[in-house]
Coordinates of C-alpha atoms and ligand atoms in Angstrom, one line a residue:
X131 CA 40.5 64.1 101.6
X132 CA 43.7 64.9 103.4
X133 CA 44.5 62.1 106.1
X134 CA 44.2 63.1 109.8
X135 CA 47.7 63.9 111.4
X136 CA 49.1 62.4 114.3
X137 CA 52.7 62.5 115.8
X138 CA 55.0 61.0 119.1
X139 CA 56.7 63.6 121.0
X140 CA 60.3 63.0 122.8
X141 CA 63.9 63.3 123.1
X142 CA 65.6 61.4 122.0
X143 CA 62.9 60.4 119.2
X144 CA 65.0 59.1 116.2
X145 CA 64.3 54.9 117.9
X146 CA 60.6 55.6 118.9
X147 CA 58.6 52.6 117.7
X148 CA 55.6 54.1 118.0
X149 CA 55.3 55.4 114.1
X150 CA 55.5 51.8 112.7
X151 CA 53.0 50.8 115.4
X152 CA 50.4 53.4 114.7
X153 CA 51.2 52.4 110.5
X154 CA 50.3 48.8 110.6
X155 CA 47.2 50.1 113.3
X156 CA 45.9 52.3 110.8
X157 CA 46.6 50.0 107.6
X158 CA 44.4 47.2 109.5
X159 CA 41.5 49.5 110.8
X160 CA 41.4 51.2 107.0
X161 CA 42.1 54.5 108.8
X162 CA 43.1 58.1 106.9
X163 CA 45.9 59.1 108.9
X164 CA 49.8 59.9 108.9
X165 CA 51.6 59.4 111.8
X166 CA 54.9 60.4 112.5
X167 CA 58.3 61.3 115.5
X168 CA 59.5 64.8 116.2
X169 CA 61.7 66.0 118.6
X170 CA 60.9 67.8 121.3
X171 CA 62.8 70.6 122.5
X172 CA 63.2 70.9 126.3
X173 CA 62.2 74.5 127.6
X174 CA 59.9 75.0 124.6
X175 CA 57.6 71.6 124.8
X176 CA 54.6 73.4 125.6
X177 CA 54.5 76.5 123.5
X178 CA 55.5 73.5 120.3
X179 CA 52.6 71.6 120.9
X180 CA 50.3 74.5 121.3
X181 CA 51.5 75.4 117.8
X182 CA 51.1 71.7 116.3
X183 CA 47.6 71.3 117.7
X184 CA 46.8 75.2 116.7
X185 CA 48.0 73.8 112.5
X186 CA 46.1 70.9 112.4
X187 CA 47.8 68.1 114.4
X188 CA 44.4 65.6 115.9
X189 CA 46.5 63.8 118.3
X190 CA 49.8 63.6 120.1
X191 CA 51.5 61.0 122.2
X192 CA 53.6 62.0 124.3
X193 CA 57.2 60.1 125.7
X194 CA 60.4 60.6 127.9
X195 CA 61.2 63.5 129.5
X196 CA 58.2 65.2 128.3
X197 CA 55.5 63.5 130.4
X198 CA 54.6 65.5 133.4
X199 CA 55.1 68.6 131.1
X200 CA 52.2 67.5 128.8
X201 CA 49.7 66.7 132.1
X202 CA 50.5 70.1 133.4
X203 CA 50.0 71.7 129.4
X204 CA 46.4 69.9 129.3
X205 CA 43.4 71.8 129.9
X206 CA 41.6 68.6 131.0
X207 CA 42.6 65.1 132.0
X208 CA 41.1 61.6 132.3
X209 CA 40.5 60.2 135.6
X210 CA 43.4 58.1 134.8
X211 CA 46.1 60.8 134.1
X212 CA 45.1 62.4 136.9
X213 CA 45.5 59.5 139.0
X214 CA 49.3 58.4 137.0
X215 CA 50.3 62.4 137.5
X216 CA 51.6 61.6 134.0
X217 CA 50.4 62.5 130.4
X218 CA 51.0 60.4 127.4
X219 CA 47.9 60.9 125.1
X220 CA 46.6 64.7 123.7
X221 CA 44.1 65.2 121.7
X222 CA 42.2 68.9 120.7
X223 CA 38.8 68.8 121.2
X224 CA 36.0 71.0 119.2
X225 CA 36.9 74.0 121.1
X226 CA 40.1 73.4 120.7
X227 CA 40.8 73.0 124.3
X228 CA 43.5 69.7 125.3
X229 CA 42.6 66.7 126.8
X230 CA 45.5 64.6 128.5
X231 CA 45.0 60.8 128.9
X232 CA 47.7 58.0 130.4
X233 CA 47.2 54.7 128.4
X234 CA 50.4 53.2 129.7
X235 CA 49.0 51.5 133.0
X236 CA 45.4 50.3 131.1
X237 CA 48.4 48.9 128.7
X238 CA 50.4 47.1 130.4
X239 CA 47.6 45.1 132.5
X240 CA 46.2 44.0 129.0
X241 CA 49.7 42.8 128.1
X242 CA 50.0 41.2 131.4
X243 CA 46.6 39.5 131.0
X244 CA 45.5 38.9 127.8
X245 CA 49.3 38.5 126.2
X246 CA 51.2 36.7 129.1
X247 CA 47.8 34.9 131.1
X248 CA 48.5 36.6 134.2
X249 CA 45.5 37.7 136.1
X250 CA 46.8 39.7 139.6
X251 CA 43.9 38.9 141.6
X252 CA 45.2 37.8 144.8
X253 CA 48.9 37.6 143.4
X254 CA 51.6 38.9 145.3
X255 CA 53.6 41.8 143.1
X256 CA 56.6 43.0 143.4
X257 CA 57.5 46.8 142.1
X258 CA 61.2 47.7 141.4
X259 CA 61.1 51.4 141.3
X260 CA 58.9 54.5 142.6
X261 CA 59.0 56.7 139.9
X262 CA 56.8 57.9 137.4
X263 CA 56.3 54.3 135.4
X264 CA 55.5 53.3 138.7
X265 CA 52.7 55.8 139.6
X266 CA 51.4 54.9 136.1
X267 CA 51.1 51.2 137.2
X268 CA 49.5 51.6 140.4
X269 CA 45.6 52.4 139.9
X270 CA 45.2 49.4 137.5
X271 CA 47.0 47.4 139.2
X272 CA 45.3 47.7 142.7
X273 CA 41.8 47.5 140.4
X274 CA 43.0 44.4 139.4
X275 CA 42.9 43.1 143.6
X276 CA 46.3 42.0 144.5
X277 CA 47.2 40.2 147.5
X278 CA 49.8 41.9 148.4
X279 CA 51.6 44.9 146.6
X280 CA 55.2 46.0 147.8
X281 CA 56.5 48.7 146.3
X282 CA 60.8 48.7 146.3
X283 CA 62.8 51.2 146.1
X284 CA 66.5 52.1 146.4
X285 CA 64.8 55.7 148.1
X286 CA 62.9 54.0 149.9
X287 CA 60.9 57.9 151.0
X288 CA 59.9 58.0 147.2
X289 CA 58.0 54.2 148.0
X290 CA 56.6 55.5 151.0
X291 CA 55.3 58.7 149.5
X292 CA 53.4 56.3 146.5
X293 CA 51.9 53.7 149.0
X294 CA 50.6 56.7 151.3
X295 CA 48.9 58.2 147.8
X296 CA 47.4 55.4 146.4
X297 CA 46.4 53.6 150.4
X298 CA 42.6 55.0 149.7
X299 CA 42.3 52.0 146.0
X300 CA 44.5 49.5 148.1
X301 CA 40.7 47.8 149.2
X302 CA 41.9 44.5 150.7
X303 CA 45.6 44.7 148.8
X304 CA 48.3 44.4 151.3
X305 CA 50.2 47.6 150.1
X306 CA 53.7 48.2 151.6
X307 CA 56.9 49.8 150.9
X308 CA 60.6 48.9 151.3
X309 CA 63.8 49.2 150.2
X310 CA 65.7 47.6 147.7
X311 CA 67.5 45.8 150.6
X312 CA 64.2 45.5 152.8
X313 CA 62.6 43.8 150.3
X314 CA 60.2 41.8 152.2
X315 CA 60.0 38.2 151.7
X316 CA 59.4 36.4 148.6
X317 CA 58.4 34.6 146.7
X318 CA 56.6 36.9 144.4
X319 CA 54.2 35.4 141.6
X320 CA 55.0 39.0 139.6
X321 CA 58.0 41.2 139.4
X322 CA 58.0 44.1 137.5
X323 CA 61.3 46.4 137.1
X324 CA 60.3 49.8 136.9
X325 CA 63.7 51.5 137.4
X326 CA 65.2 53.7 135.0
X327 CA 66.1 51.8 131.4
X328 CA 69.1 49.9 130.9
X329 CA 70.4 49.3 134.8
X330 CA 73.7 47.9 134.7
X331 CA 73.9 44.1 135.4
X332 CA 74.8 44.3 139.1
X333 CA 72.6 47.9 139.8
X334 CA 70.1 46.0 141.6
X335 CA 71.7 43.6 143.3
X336 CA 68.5 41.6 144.6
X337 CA 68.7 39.2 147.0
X338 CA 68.1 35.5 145.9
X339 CA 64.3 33.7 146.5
X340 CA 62.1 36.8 145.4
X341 CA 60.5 34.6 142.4
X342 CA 57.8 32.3 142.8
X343 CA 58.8 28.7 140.7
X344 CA 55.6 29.7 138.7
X345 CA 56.8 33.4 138.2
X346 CA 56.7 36.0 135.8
X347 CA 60.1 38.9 135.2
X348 CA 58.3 41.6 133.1
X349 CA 60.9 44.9 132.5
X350 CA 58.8 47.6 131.9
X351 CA 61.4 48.3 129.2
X352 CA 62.4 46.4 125.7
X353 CA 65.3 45.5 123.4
X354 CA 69.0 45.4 125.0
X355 CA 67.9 47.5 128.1
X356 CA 66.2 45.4 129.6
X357 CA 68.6 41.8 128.9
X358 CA 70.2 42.3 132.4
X359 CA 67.1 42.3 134.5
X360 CA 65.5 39.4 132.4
X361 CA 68.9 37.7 132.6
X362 CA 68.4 37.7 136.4
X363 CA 65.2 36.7 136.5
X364 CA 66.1 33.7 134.5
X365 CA 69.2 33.1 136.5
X366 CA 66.5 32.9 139.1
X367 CA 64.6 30.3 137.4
X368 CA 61.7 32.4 136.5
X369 CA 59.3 30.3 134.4
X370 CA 58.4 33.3 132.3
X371 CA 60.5 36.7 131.7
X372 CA 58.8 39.6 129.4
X373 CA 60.1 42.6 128.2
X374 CA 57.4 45.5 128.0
X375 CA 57.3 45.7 124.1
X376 CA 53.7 44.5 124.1
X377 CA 53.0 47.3 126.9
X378 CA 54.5 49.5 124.0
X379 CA 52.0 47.8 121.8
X380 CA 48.9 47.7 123.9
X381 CA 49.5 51.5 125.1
X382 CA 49.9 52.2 121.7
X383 CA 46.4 50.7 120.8
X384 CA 44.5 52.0 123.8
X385 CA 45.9 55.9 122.4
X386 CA 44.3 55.2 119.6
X387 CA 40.7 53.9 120.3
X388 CA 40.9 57.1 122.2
X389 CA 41.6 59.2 119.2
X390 CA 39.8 56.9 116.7
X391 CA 37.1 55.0 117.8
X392 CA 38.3 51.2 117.1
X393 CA 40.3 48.9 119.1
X394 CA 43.0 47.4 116.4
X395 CA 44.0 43.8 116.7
X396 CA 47.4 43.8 118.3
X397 CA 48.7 40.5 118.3
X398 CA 49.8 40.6 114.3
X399 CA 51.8 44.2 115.4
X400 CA 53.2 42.7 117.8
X401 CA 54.5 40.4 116.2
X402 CA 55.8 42.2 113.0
X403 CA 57.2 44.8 115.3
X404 CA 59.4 41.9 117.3
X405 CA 60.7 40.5 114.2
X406 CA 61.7 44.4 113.0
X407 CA 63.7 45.0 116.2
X408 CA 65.2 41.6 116.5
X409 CA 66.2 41.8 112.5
X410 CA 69.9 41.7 112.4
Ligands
LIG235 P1 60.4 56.8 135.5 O1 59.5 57.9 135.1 O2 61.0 56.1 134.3 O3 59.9 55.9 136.5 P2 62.0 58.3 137.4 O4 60.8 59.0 138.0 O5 63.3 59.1 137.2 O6 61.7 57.6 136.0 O7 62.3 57.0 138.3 C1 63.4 56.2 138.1 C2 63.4 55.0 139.0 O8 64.5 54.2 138.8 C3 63.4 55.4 140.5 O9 62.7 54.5 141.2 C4 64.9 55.3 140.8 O10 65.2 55.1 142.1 P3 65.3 56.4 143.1 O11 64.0 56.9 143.4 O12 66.1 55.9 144.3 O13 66.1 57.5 142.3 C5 65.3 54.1 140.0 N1 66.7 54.0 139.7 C6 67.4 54.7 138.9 N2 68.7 54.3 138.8 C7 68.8 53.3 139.7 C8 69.9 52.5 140.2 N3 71.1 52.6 139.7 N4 69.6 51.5 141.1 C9 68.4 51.4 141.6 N5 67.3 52.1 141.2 C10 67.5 53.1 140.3

């Protein structure tokens, strides 16, 4: 029997981790599928993965800058991606109709608490950022019952806009917005960067105190981009920094129960996939 076909859509592809990822997930699980990176050519995203679903293709993630394009392509869409505005998940159903899912926020709340320990319940968070990895955060996160939940931004509109959408899940969370340099008050048990990739060292220029002593740095973002923010945090005296390589992971794994049926075990990826990028 042929093996099922699977594929990660973006541009740039050529680093995407994702095809190793979904290799050692199906090697573990004993599944029949190939899985593999194409490009994706801006101006013609939706009309290409039409024509990959239409010969054969069972699912698709989808990555950077193709996101909101593959929400608005889907014929249907989990209560999740409808919430995050943001599609990284396709599959084809029966009729051949496709449903859009977000795995990214259900990801990186699994990372936080079953990797790194961290449980938000009445935890003050601290967002950098109010853009789309953002939005993606936001309906897990305010599940999860934060203390307090600020929202920074250097537009601080694009904050505001986010807290007004997402006030009706806030339940007993303090949500606010602010600035980057209205940042209210620390310390902060969690800060997450959610800014655009690879900020240069002084972009942020945070002001000192933000960090609880017991608190975690987690950049959204892995490898080099996201030393400078990690650098920071431990300049800071953070007690723990992460980058968001098991996010990768964990959003990775959550794409394909959807598509497969069974949850692999991600720690060993993980793993293998942190000695591959840190190989010299
Ligand atoms: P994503 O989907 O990755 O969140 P995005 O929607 O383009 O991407 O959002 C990028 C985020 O990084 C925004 O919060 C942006 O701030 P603005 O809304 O003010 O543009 C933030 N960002 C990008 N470059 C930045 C910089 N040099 N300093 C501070 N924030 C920056």
């Amino acid at each position: 029997m042929k093996p099922d076909r699977y594929a990660v859509v973006g541009n740039p592809i050529g680093h995407s981790l994702s095809p190793s990822i979904h290799a050692l997930f199906a090697a573990q699980t004993n599944q029949a599928m190939v899985y593999e990176a194409r490009l994706g050519r801006p101006g013609h995203f939706a009309e290409d993965v039409r024509d990959w679903f239409r010969n054969g293709l069972h699912g698709l993630n989808v990555t950077v800058p193709f996101k909101e394009e593959a929400f608005r392509l889907a014929d249907h869409r989990t209560a999740r991606a409808q919430r995050a505005g943001a599609v990284n998940t396709l599959w084809a159903e029966a009729d051949g109709t496709l449903t859009g899912d977000n795995t990214d926020g259900a990801g990186f709340l699994r990372d936080l608490s079953a990797r790194m320990g961290l449980d938000p319940a009445n935890r003050k968070i601290l967002i950098l950022g109010a853009g789309g990895a953002t939005r993606g955060l936001l309906e897990p996160l305010l599940h999860a019952a934060p203390a307090r939940l600020v929202i920074a931004n250097r537009t601080p509109e694009r904050a505001l806009e986010l807290v007004a959408s997402f006030a009706g899940l806030a339940g007993a969370t303090h949500l606010e917005a602010s600035g980057l340099d209205t940042i209210p008050d620390g310390p902060y048990d969690l800060l997450i960067n959610a800014t655009a990739a690879g900020l240069g060292k002084d972009a942020l220029n945070l002001p000192p105190g933000l960090l609880a002593a017991t608190g975690l740095a987690y950049d959204l973002v892995y490898g080099p981009a996201s030393r400078p923010f990690l650098d920071w945090a431990r300049q800071q005296g953070a007690a723990r920094v992460s980058d968001g390589l098991g996010m990768l992971v964990e959003q990775a794994a959550e794409s394909f129960a959807a598509w497969r049926g069974i949850r692999p075990d991600t720690g060993p990826v993980l793993r293998e996939i942190r000695q591959t990028l840190e190989a010299p």
